[in-house]
Coordinates of C-alpha atoms and ligand atoms in Angstrom, one line a residue:
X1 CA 142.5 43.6 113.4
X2 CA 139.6 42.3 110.7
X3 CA 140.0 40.3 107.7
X4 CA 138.3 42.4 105.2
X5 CA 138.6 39.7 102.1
X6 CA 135.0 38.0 102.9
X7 CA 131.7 38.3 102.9
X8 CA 129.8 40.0 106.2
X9 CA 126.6 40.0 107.4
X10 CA 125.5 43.9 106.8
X11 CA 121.4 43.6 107.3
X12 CA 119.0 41.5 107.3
X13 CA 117.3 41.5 104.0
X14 CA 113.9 43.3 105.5
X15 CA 115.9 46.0 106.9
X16 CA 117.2 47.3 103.4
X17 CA 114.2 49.1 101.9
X18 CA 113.9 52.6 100.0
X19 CA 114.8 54.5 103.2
X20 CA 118.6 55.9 104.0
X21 CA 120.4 53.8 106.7
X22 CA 123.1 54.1 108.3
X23 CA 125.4 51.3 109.9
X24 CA 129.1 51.2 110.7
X25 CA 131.0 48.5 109.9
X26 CA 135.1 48.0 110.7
X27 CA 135.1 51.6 111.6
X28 CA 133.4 53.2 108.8
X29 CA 130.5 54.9 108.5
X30 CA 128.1 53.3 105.9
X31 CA 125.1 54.4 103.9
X32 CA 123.1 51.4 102.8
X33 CA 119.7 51.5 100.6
X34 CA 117.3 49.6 98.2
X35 CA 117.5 51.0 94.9
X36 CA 114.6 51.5 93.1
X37 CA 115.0 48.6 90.6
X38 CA 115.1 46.0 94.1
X39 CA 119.1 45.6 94.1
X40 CA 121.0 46.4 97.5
X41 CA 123.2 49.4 97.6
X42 CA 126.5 50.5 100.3
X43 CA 128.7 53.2 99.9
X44 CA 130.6 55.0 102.3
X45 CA 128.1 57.9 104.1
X46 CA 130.1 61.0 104.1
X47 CA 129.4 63.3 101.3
X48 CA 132.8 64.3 99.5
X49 CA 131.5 67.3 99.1
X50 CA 132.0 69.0 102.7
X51 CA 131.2 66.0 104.7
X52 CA 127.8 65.6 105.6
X53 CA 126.2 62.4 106.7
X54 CA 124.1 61.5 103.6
X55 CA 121.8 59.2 105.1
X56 CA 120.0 62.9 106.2
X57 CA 119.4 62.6 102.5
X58 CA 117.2 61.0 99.8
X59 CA 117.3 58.1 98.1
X60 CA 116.8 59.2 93.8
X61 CA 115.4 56.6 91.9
X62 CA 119.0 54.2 91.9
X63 CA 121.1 57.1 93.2
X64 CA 121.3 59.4 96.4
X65 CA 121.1 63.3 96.6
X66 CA 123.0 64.7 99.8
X67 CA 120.9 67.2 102.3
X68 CA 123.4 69.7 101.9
X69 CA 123.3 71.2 98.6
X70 CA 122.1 68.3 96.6
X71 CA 125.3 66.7 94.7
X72 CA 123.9 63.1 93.7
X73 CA 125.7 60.1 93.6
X74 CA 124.9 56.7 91.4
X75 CA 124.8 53.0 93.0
X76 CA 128.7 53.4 92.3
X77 CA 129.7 56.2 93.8
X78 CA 129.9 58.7 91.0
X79 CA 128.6 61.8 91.3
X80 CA 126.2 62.2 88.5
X81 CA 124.4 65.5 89.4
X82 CA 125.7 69.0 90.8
X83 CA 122.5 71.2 90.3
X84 CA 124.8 74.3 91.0
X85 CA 126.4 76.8 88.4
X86 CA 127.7 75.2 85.4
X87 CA 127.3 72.0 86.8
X88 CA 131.1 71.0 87.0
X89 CA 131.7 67.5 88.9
X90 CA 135.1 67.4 90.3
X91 CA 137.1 63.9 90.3
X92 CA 137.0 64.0 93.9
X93 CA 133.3 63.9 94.1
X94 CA 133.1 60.0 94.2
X95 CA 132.4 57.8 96.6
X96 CA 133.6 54.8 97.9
X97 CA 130.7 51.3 97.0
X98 CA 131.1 48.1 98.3
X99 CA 130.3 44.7 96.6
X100 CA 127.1 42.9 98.1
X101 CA 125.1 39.6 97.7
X102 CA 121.5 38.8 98.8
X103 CA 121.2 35.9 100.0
X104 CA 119.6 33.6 102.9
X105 CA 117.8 36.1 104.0
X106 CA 120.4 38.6 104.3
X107 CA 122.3 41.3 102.7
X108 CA 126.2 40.2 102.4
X109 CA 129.2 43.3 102.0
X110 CA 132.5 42.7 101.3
X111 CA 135.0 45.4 102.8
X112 CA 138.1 44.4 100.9
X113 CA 139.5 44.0 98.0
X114 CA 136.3 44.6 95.7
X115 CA 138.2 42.2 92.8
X116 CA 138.4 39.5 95.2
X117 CA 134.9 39.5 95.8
X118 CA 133.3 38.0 93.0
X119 CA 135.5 34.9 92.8
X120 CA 134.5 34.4 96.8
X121 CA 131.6 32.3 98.2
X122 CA 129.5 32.9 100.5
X123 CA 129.9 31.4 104.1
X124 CA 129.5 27.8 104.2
X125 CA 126.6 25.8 105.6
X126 CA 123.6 28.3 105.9
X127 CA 121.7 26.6 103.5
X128 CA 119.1 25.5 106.6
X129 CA 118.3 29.0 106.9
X130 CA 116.0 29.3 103.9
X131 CA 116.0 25.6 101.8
X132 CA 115.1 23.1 104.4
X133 CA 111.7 23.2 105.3
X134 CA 110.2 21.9 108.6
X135 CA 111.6 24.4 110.5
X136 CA 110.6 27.4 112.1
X137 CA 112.6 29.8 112.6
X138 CA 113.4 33.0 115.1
X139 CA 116.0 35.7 114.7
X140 CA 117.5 38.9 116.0
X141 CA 120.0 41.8 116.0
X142 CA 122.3 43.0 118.5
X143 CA 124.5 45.9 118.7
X144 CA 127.0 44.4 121.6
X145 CA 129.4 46.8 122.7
X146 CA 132.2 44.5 122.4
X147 CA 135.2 43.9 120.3
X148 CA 133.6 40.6 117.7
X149 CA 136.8 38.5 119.1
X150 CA 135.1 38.4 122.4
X151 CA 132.1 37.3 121.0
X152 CA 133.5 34.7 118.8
X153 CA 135.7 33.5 122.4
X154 CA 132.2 33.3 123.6
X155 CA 130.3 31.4 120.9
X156 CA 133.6 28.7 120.8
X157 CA 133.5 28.6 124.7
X158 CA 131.9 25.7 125.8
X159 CA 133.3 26.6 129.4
X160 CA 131.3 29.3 130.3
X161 CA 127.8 27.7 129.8
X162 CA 127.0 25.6 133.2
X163 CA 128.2 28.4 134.7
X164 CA 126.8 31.6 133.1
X165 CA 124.1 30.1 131.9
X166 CA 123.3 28.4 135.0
X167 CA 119.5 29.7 134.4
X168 CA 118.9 28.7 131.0
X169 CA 120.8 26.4 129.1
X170 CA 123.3 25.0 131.3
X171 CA 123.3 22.0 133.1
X172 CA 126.4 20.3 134.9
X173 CA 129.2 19.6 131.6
X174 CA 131.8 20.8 133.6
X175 CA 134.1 17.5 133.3
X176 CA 132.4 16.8 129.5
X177 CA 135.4 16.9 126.9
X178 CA 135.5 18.8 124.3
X179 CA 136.2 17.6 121.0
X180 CA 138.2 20.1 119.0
X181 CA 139.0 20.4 115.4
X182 CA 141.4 22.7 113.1
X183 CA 141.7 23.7 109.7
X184 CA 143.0 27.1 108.4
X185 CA 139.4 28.3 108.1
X186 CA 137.2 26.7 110.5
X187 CA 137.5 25.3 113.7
X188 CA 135.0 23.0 115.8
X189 CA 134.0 22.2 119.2
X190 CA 132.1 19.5 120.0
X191 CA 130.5 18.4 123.5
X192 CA 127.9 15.8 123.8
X193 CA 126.8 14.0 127.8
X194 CA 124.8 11.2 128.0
X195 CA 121.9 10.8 130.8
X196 CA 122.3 13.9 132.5
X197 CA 119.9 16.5 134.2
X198 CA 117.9 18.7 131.9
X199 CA 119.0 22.1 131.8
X200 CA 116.3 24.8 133.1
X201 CA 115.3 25.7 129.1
X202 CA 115.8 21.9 127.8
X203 CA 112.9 21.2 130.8
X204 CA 110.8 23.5 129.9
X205 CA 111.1 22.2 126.1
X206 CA 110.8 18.5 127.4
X207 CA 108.4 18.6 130.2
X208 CA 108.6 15.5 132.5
X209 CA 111.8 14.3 131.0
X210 CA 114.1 12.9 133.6
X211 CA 117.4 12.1 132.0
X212 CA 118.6 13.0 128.4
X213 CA 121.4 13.4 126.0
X214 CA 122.5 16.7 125.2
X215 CA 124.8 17.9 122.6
X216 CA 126.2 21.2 121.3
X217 CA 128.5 21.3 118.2
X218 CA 129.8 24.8 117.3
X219 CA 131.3 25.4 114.2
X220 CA 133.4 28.6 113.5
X221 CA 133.9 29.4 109.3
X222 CA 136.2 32.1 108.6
X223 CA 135.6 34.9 108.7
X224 CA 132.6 35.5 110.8
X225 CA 130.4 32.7 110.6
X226 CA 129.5 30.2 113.4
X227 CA 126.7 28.0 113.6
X228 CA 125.5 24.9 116.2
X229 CA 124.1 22.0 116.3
X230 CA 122.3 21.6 119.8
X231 CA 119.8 20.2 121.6
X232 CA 118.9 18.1 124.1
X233 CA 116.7 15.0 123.4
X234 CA 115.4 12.1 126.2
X235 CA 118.2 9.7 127.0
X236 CA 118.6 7.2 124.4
X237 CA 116.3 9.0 121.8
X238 CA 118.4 9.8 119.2
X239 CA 119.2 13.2 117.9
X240 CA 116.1 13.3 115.6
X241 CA 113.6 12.7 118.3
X242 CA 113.9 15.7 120.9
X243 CA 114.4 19.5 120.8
X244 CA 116.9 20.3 118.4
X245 CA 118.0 23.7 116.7
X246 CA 120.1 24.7 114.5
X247 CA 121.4 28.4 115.3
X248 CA 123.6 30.7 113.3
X249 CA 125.9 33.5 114.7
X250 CA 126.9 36.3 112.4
X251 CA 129.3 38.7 113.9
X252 CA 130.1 41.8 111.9
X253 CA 132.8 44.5 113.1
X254 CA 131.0 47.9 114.1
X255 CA 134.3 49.5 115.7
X256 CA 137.3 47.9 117.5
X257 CA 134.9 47.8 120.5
X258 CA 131.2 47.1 118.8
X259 CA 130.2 44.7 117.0
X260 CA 127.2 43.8 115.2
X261 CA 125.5 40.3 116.3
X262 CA 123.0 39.0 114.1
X263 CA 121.5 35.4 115.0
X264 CA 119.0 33.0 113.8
X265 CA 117.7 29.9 114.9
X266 CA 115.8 27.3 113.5
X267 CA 114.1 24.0 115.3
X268 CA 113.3 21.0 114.2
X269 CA 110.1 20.3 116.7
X270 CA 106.8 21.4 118.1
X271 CA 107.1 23.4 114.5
X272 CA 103.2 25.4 114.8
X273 CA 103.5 25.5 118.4
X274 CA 103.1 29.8 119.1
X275 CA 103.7 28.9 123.1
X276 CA 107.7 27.3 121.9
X277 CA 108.2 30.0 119.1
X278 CA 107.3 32.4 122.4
X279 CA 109.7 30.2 124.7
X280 CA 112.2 30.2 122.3
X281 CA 112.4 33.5 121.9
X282 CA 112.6 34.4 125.5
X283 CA 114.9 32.4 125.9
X284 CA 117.4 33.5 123.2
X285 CA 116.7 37.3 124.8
X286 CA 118.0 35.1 128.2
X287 CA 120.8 33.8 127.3
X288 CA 122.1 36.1 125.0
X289 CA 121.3 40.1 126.3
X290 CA 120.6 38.9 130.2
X291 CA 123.5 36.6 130.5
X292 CA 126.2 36.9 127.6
X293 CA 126.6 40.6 126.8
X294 CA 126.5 42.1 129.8
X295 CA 129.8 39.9 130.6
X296 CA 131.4 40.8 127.0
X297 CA 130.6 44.2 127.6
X298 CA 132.2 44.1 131.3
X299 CA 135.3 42.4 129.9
X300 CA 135.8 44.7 127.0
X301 CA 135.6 47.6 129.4
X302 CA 138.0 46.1 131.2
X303 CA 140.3 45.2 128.6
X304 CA 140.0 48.4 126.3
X305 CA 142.2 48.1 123.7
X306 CA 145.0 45.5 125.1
X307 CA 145.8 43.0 122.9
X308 CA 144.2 39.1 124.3
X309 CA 147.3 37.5 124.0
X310 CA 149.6 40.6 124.8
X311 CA 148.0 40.7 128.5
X312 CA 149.1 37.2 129.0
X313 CA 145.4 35.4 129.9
X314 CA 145.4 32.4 132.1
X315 CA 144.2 29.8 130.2
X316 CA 142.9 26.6 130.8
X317 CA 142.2 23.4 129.5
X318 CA 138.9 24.1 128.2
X319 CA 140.1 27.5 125.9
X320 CA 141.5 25.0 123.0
X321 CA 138.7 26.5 120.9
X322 CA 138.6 29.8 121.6
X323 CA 142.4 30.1 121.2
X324 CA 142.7 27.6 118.2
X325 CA 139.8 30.2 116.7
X326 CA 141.6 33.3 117.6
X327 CA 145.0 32.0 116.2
X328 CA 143.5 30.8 112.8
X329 CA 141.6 34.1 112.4
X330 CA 144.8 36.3 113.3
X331 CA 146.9 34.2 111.0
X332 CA 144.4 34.7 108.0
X333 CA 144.7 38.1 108.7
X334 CA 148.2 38.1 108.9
X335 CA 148.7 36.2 105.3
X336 CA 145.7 38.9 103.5
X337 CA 148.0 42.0 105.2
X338 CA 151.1 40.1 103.2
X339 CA 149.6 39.6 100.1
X340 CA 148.2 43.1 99.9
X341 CA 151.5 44.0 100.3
X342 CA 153.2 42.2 97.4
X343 CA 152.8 43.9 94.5
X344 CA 150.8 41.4 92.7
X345 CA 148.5 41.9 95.2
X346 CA 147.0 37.9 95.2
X347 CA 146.2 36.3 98.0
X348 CA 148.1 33.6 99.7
X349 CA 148.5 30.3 99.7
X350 CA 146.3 29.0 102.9
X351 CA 148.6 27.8 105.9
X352 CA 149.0 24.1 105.8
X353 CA 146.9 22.5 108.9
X354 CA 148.3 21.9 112.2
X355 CA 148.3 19.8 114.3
Ligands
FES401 S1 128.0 68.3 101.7 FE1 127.0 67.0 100.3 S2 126.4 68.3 98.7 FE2 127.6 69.6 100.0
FE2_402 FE1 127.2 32.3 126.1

């Protein structure tokens, strides 16, 4: 269902201040906080006392104290305070923490095995989103109500777009090929048309341009990461010379059907222009909430919890990526179920790349 050994988008760095939060991620209820010394904090939210949601709570210099009858908790889950009686902490009263990183602009938590996490890197390729300069840059959060697979299907579904995004960024691609390519942990589509139509957005980008070149490269990383090259520039321009962006998808399990869809994208043109930040941005809410996740959210109530392959889809030519995706990602989970099963509990050796 998830693989848990790598790192997930949890927040975006702003969101983790001094205040309690609560998220959910694969199922469980987290508590997540800025300590008082800056460093990010996640523990599981439910007080092991008698179960109370301790984000109702306050945050204690580095540590927590529940709103029930004030047991307090450390950055690691020990309870280091019962202000009752003699003042006896049982074992039981710990919590569980979970490893995190800071970085690009985001706050990282690994749901595993918390001694894998240190010897694990970061998502590839996200470097844009905070080292290069000359860009600018809009983001966003979505809670879609959607198991992530169907997301992911989305995001490596180059199919979909001239025809659910008719009114935005599709334009006619639908006899483009797709260039596809596999390794155990990431997988690649790759369309790219010559001369063609503007789409609706890429017009209002490129105003008076006729004919251009358009490209989209998605790349999926293992396990949650997918980012794109796209743009569309005026035919025979080159790449460098029209409206480009580089966008990043982070999809982080809520539930088995929610999911927690943080993007960012960042453009390399018309860089202190307020009116393209503003069209940008409109457009993003477009394509994403008006057009993408009301269908996600459709399918997944129409799916509930069948299996994709299980209920036998009808596939066609144009689902290489999605499938290639959803069979690399199922077989990564399949070899981290394995290992934790032997008793030496080390992961795997990868699969070897097919073909
Ligand atoms: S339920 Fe948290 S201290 Fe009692
Ligand atoms: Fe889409």
């Amino acid at each position: 269902m998830y693989m848990r050994n790598g790192w997930y988008a949890l927040a975006w760095s702003e969101e983790v201040t001094g205040e309690l939060h609560k998220r959910a991620v694969m199922g469980r209820d987290l508590l997540f906080y800025r300590a008082e010394d800056g460093q990010p904090v996640a523990m599981d939210n439910t007080c092991p006392h008698r179960f109370a949601p301790l984000h109702y709570g306050q945050r204690v210099g580095n540590s927590v104290r529940c709103a029930y009858h004030g047991l307090e908790f450390d950055r690691t889950g020990m309870c280091v305070l019962n202000p009752h009686g003699e003042g006896f902490i049982p074992p039981a009263a710990r919590l569980r923490a979970y490893p995190l990183r800071e970085c690009h602009g985001l706050v990282w938590i690994w749901m595993g095995q918390p001694e894998l996490a240190a010897a694990t890197e970061l998502p590839p390729g996200l470097d844009f989103l905070h080292v290069k300069s000359g860009l600018t840059r809009a983001k966003g959060y979505l809670l879609v109500k959607a198991d992530y697979r169907l997301i992911a299907d989305n995001l490596m579904d180059q199919a979909h777009v001239p025809i659910l995004h008719a009114r935005s960024i599709g334009t006619d691609t639908t006899k483009v090929p797709i260039e596809l390519t596999r390794e155990p942990r990431r997988v690649k589509v790759a369309q790219s048309t010559y001369g063609v139509r503007p789409a609706p957005f890429a017009r209002q980008l490129l105003p008076g341009v006729d004919l251009v070149d358009r490209w989209g490269d998605m790349q999926w990383d293992a396990p949650s990461l997918f980012h794109v090259d796209s743009g569309s520039t005026p035919a025979g321009a080159g790449r460098e010379h029209g409206a480009r962006m580089f966008t990043a998808h982070l999809l982080t399990p809520a539930s088995v059907d929610s999911t927690h869809y943080f993007f960012i994208s960042c453009r390399t043109f018309q860089l202190d222009d307020a009116a393209t930040t503003e069209a940008i941005r409109s457009n993003v809410e477009q394509v994403f909430v008006r057009e993408d996740q009301w269908m996600l959210e459709a399918i997944q109530q129409t799916m509930g919890s069948a299996d994709f392959f299980d209920a036998r889809p009808a596939l066609i030519q144009t689902d290489a990526g999605v499938v290639a995706t959803r069979r690399a990602l199922q077989r990564l989970i399949e070899l981290e179920q394995q290992a934790a099963d032997t008793p030496a509990s080390h992961p795997l050796p990868l699969p070897k790349e097919t073909p």
